[in-house]
Amino acid sequence: MDISKLIEDRSAADVITCEVNDLVRDTIAVLAGKRIGALPVMKAGSLAGIFSERDVIYRMAEEGSACLDKRVGEVMTAPAITVDAGAKVDDALAMMTRRRIRHLPVVDQGHMCGFISIGDLVKSRMDEVELEAEAMRNYIQTA
């Protein structure tokens, strides 16, 4: 399955984002309030990076609470690792495993059109396996 199929029922406008000039403390509140682990970071309407729980943890370890008053653009991971909307789910899973990341902005012709997590991909893959198993059971029963 392609990533585009996975996100076809989602609107890019519904992706929760933050801006490079947002304060880290305010963005942490968004992560906690929405119970999510990462946000795409935007600058003038374009993807500038990703801000994740890990960015906070690494900065807290280095700088302590002083990092909370910094701008997201100072602590985000940039450039963002992205996945093309036409990529296969298995390829995206492999890349996430290899790069040790849990979130990917989905891009189509250079513009962000979605945001997926490793959980989205695992669920998609599990659904595929379940359908294949059901088809196999039906085939065996009718043979």
Coordinates of N, CA and C in Angstrom, one line a residue:
M1 N 0.8 -1.2 0.0 CA 0.0 0.0 0.0 C 0.9 1.2 0.0
D2 N 0.4 2.3 -0.7 CA 1.1 3.5 -0.7 C 0.7 4.4 0.5
I3 N 1.6 5.3 0.9 CA 1.4 6.2 1.9 C 0.2 7.1 1.6
S4 N 0.0 7.5 0.3 CA -1.1 8.3 -0.1 C -2.4 7.7 0.2
K5 N -2.5 6.3 0.1 CA -3.7 5.6 0.4 C -4.0 5.7 1.9
L6 N -2.9 5.6 2.7 CA -3.0 5.6 4.1 C -3.6 7.0 4.6
I7 N -3.3 8.1 4.0 CA -3.7 9.4 4.4 C -4.8 10.0 3.6
E8 N -5.4 9.2 2.7 CA -6.4 9.8 1.8 C -7.6 10.4 2.5
D9 N -7.9 9.8 3.7 CA -9.1 10.3 4.4 C -8.8 11.5 5.4
R10 N -7.5 11.9 5.4 CA -7.1 12.9 6.3 C -6.8 14.2 5.5
S11 N -7.1 15.3 6.1 CA -6.8 16.6 5.4 C -5.5 17.2 5.9
A12 N -4.7 17.7 5.0 CA -3.4 18.3 5.4 C -3.7 19.5 6.3
A13 N -4.8 20.1 6.2 CA -5.2 21.2 7.1 C -5.4 20.8 8.5
D14 N -5.7 19.5 8.7 CA -5.9 19.0 10.1 C -4.6 18.6 10.8
V15 N -3.5 18.6 10.1 CA -2.2 18.3 10.8 C -1.9 19.4 11.7
I16 N -1.6 19.1 13.0 CA -1.3 20.0 14.0 C 0.2 20.4 13.8
T17 N 0.5 21.6 13.7 CA 1.9 22.1 13.4 C 2.3 23.1 14.5
C18 N 3.5 23.5 14.4 CA 4.0 24.7 15.2 C 4.8 25.5 14.3
E19 N 5.2 26.7 14.7 CA 6.0 27.6 14.0 C 7.4 27.7 14.6
V20 N 8.4 28.0 13.7 CA 9.8 28.1 14.2 C 10.0 29.1 15.4
N21 N 9.1 30.2 15.4 CA 9.2 31.2 16.4 C 8.4 30.9 17.7
D22 N 7.7 29.8 17.7 CA 6.9 29.4 18.9 C 7.9 29.1 20.1
L23 N 7.5 29.4 21.3 CA 8.3 29.0 22.4 C 8.3 27.5 22.7
V24 N 9.4 27.0 23.1 CA 9.5 25.5 23.4 C 8.4 25.2 24.5
R25 N 8.3 26.0 25.5 CA 7.4 25.7 26.6 C 5.9 25.6 26.1
D26 N 5.6 26.5 25.2 CA 4.2 26.5 24.7 C 4.0 25.3 23.8
T27 N 5.0 24.9 23.0 CA 4.9 23.8 22.1 C 4.8 22.5 22.9
I28 N 5.5 22.4 24.0 CA 5.4 21.2 24.9 C 4.0 21.1 25.4
A29 N 3.4 22.2 25.7 CA 2.0 22.1 26.2 C 1.1 21.6 25.1
V30 N 1.3 21.9 23.9 CA 0.5 21.4 22.7 C 0.8 19.8 22.7
L31 N 2.0 19.4 22.7 CA 2.3 18.0 22.7 C 1.6 17.2 23.8
A32 N 1.6 17.8 25.0 CA 1.0 17.1 26.1 C -0.5 17.2 26.0
G33 N -1.0 18.3 25.6 CA -2.5 18.5 25.5 C -3.1 17.6 24.5
K34 N -2.4 17.4 23.4 CA -2.9 16.6 22.3 C -2.5 15.1 22.4
R35 N -1.6 14.8 23.4 CA -1.1 13.5 23.7 C -0.4 12.9 22.4
I36 N 0.5 13.8 21.8 CA 1.2 13.4 20.6 C 2.7 13.5 20.9
G37 N 3.5 12.9 20.1 CA 5.0 12.9 20.3 C 5.8 13.8 19.5
A38 N 5.2 14.4 18.5 CA 6.0 15.3 17.6 C 5.1 16.2 16.8
L39 N 5.6 17.3 16.3 CA 4.9 18.2 15.4 C 5.8 18.7 14.3
P40 N 5.3 18.8 13.1 CA 6.0 19.4 12.0 C 6.2 20.9 12.4
V41 N 7.3 21.4 12.1 CA 7.6 22.8 12.3 C 7.6 23.6 11.0
M42 N 6.8 24.6 11.0 CA 6.6 25.4 9.7 C 7.3 26.7 9.8
K43 N 7.7 27.2 8.6 CA 8.3 28.6 8.5 C 7.8 29.1 7.2
A44 N 7.0 30.2 7.2 CA 6.4 30.8 6.1 C 5.7 29.8 5.2
G45 N 5.0 28.9 5.8 CA 4.1 27.9 5.1 C 4.9 26.7 4.6
S46 N 6.2 26.6 4.8 CA 7.0 25.5 4.4 C 7.5 24.7 5.6
L47 N 7.7 23.4 5.4 CA 8.3 22.5 6.4 C 9.7 22.9 6.7
A48 N 10.0 23.2 8.0 CA 11.3 23.6 8.4 C 12.0 22.6 9.2
G49 N 11.3 21.7 9.8 CA 11.9 20.6 10.7 C 10.8 19.9 11.4
I50 N 11.2 19.2 12.5 CA 10.3 18.4 13.3 C 10.7 18.7 14.8
F51 N 9.7 18.9 15.6 CA 9.9 19.1 17.0 C 9.3 17.9 17.7
S52 N 10.1 17.2 18.5 CA 9.7 16.0 19.1 C 10.0 16.0 20.6
E53 N 9.5 15.0 21.3 CA 9.8 14.7 22.7 C 11.3 14.6 22.9
R54 N 11.9 13.9 21.9 CA 13.4 13.7 22.0 C 14.2 15.0 22.0
D55 N 13.7 16.0 21.2 CA 14.4 17.3 21.1 C 14.4 17.9 22.5
V56 N 13.2 17.8 23.2 CA 13.1 18.4 24.5 C 14.0 17.7 25.5
I57 N 14.0 16.4 25.5 CA 14.8 15.6 26.4 C 16.3 15.9 26.2
Y58 N 16.8 15.9 25.0 CA 18.2 16.2 24.7 C 18.6 17.6 25.2
R59 N 17.7 18.6 24.9 CA 18.0 19.9 25.3 C 18.0 20.1 26.8
M60 N 17.0 19.4 27.5 CA 16.9 19.5 28.9 C 18.2 18.9 29.6
A61 N 18.7 17.8 29.0 CA 19.9 17.2 29.5 C 21.1 18.1 29.4
E62 N 21.1 18.9 28.3 CA 22.3 19.8 28.0 C 22.2 21.1 28.8
E63 N 21.0 21.7 28.8 CA 20.8 23.1 29.2 C 19.9 23.3 30.4
G64 N 19.2 22.2 30.8 CA 18.2 22.4 31.9 C 17.0 23.2 31.4
S65 N 16.3 23.8 32.4 CA 15.1 24.4 32.0 C 15.2 25.7 31.2
A66 N 16.4 26.1 31.0 CA 16.6 27.3 30.1 C 16.1 27.1 28.7
C67 N 16.2 25.8 28.3 CA 15.7 25.5 26.9 C 14.2 25.8 26.7
L68 N 13.5 25.9 27.8 CA 12.0 26.1 27.7 C 11.7 27.5 27.1
D69 N 12.6 28.4 27.3 CA 12.4 29.8 26.8 C 13.0 30.0 25.4
K70 N 13.5 29.0 24.8 CA 14.0 29.1 23.5 C 12.9 29.0 22.4
R71 N 13.2 29.3 21.2 CA 12.3 29.2 20.1 C 12.4 27.8 19.6
V72 N 11.3 27.2 19.1 CA 11.3 25.9 18.5 C 12.4 25.7 17.5
G73 N 12.5 26.7 16.6 CA 13.5 26.7 15.6 C 15.0 26.5 16.1
E74 N 15.2 26.8 17.3 CA 16.5 26.6 17.9 C 16.8 25.2 18.4
V75 N 15.7 24.4 18.6 CA 15.9 23.1 19.2 C 15.4 22.0 18.3
M76 N 14.7 22.3 17.3 CA 14.0 21.3 16.4 C 15.1 20.4 15.7
T77 N 14.7 19.3 15.2 CA 15.5 18.5 14.3 C 15.3 19.0 12.9
A78 N 16.4 19.4 12.2 CA 16.3 19.9 10.9 C 17.5 19.5 10.1
P79 N 17.3 19.3 8.8 CA 16.1 19.3 8.1 C 15.3 18.0 8.4
A80 N 14.0 18.1 8.2 CA 13.1 17.0 8.5 C 13.3 15.9 7.5
I81 N 13.3 14.7 8.0 CA 13.3 13.5 7.2 C 11.9 13.3 6.8
T82 N 11.6 13.2 5.5 CA 10.3 13.1 5.0 C 10.1 11.8 4.1
V83 N 8.8 11.6 3.8 CA 8.5 10.4 3.0 C 7.6 10.9 1.9
D84 N 7.8 10.5 0.6 CA 7.0 10.8 -0.5 C 5.6 10.2 -0.4
A85 N 4.6 10.8 -0.8 CA 3.2 10.3 -0.7 C 3.1 9.0 -1.5
G86 N 3.9 8.8 -2.5 CA 3.8 7.6 -3.3 C 4.7 6.4 -2.8
A87 N 5.4 6.6 -1.7 CA 6.2 5.6 -1.1 C 5.3 4.4 -0.6
K88 N 5.9 3.3 -0.6 CA 5.2 2.1 0.0 C 5.3 2.1 1.5
V89 N 4.3 1.6 2.2 CA 4.3 1.6 3.7 C 5.5 0.8 4.2
D90 N 5.8 -0.3 3.5 CA 7.0 -1.1 4.0 C 8.3 -0.4 3.9
D91 N 8.4 0.5 2.8 CA 9.6 1.3 2.6 C 9.7 2.3 3.7
A92 N 8.6 3.0 4.0 CA 8.6 4.0 5.1 C 8.9 3.3 6.5
L93 N 8.4 2.2 6.7 CA 8.7 1.5 8.0 C 10.2 1.1 8.1
A94 N 10.7 0.7 7.0 CA 12.2 0.4 6.9 C 13.0 1.6 7.2
M95 N 12.6 2.7 6.6 CA 13.4 4.0 6.8 C 13.3 4.4 8.2
M96 N 12.1 4.3 8.8 CA 11.9 4.8 10.2 C 12.7 3.9 11.1
T97 N 12.8 2.6 10.9 CA 13.6 1.7 11.7 C 15.1 2.0 11.5
R98 N 15.5 2.2 10.3 CA 16.9 2.5 10.0 C 17.4 3.8 10.6
R99 N 16.5 4.8 10.5 CA 16.9 6.2 11.0 C 16.5 6.4 12.5
R100 N 15.8 5.4 13.1 CA 15.4 5.5 14.5 C 14.5 6.7 14.8
I101 N 13.5 6.9 13.9 CA 12.5 8.0 14.1 C 11.1 7.4 14.2
R102 N 10.2 8.2 14.7 CA 8.8 7.7 14.9 C 7.8 8.5 14.2
H103 N 8.2 9.6 13.5 CA 7.2 10.4 12.8 C 7.8 10.9 11.5
L104 N 7.0 11.0 10.5 CA 7.4 11.4 9.2 C 6.4 12.4 8.6
P105 N 6.8 13.6 8.1 CA 6.0 14.4 7.3 C 5.9 13.7 5.9
V106 N 4.7 13.7 5.4 CA 4.4 13.2 4.0 C 4.4 14.4 3.1
V107 N 5.2 14.2 2.0 CA 5.3 15.3 1.0 C 4.9 14.9 -0.3
D108 N 4.3 15.8 -1.1 CA 3.9 15.6 -2.4 C 4.3 16.8 -3.2
Q109 N 5.2 16.6 -4.2 CA 5.7 17.7 -5.0 C 6.3 18.8 -4.1
G110 N 7.0 18.4 -3.1 CA 7.7 19.4 -2.2 C 6.8 20.0 -1.1
H111 N 5.5 19.7 -1.1 CA 4.7 20.3 -0.1 C 4.2 19.3 0.9
M112 N 4.1 19.6 2.2 CA 3.6 18.7 3.2 C 2.1 18.4 3.0
C113 N 1.8 17.2 2.9 CA 0.3 16.8 2.7 C -0.2 15.9 3.8
G114 N 0.7 15.6 4.8 CA 0.3 14.7 5.9 C 1.4 14.5 6.8
F115 N 1.1 13.8 7.9 CA 2.1 13.5 8.9 C 1.7 12.2 9.5
I116 N 2.6 11.2 9.5 CA 2.3 9.9 9.9 C 3.3 9.4 11.1
S117 N 2.8 8.5 11.8 CA 3.6 7.9 12.9 C 3.9 6.5 12.6
I118 N 4.9 5.9 13.3 CA 5.2 4.5 13.1 C 4.0 3.7 13.5
G119 N 3.2 4.1 14.4 CA 1.9 3.4 14.8 C 1.0 3.4 13.6
D120 N 0.9 4.4 12.8 CA 0.0 4.4 11.7 C 0.4 3.4 10.7
L121 N 1.7 3.3 10.5 CA 2.3 2.3 9.5 C 2.1 0.9 10.0
V122 N 2.4 0.6 11.3 CA 2.3 -0.7 11.8 C 0.8 -1.2 11.8
K123 N -0.1 -0.3 12.1 CA -1.5 -0.6 12.0 C -1.9 -1.0 10.6
S124 N -1.5 -0.2 9.6 CA -1.8 -0.4 8.2 C -1.2 -1.8 7.8
R125 N 0.0 -2.1 8.2 CA 0.6 -3.4 7.8 C -0.2 -4.5 8.5
M126 N -0.6 -4.4 9.7 CA -1.3 -5.4 10.4 C -2.7 -5.6 9.8
D127 N -3.3 -4.6 9.3 CA -4.6 -4.7 8.6 C -4.4 -5.5 7.3
E128 N -3.3 -5.2 6.6 CA -3.0 -6.0 5.4 C -2.8 -7.4 5.6
V129 N -2.1 -7.8 6.7 CA -1.8 -9.2 7.0 C -3.1 -9.9 7.4
E130 N -3.9 -9.1 8.1 CA -5.2 -9.7 8.6 C -6.1 -10.0 7.3
L131 N -6.1 -9.1 6.4 CA -6.9 -9.4 5.2 C -6.3 -10.6 4.4
E132 N -5.0 -10.6 4.3 CA -4.4 -11.8 3.6 C -4.7 -13.1 4.3
A133 N -4.7 -13.1 5.6 CA -5.0 -14.3 6.3 C -6.4 -14.7 6.1
E134 N -7.3 -13.8 6.1 CA -8.8 -14.0 5.9 C -9.0 -14.6 4.5
A135 N -8.3 -14.0 3.5 CA -8.4 -14.5 2.1 C -7.9 -16.0 2.1
M136 N -6.8 -16.2 2.8 CA -6.3 -17.6 2.8 C -7.2 -18.6 3.4
R137 N -7.8 -18.2 4.6 CA -8.8 -19.0 5.2 C -10.0 -19.3 4.3
N138 N -10.5 -18.3 3.6 CA -11.6 -18.5 2.7 C -11.2 -19.4 1.6
Y139 N -10.0 -19.3 1.0 CA -9.6 -20.1 0.0 C -9.5 -21.6 0.4
I140 N -9.0 -21.8 1.6 CA -8.8 -23.2 2.1 C -10.2 -23.8 2.3
Q141 N -11.1 -23.0 2.9 CA -12.5 -23.5 3.1 C -13.2 -23.9 1.9
T142 N -13.0 -23.2 0.8 CA -13.7 -23.5 -0.5 C -13.0 -24.4 -1.4
A143 N -11.8 -24.8 -1.0 CA -11.0 -25.7 -1.9 C -11.4 -27.2 -1.7

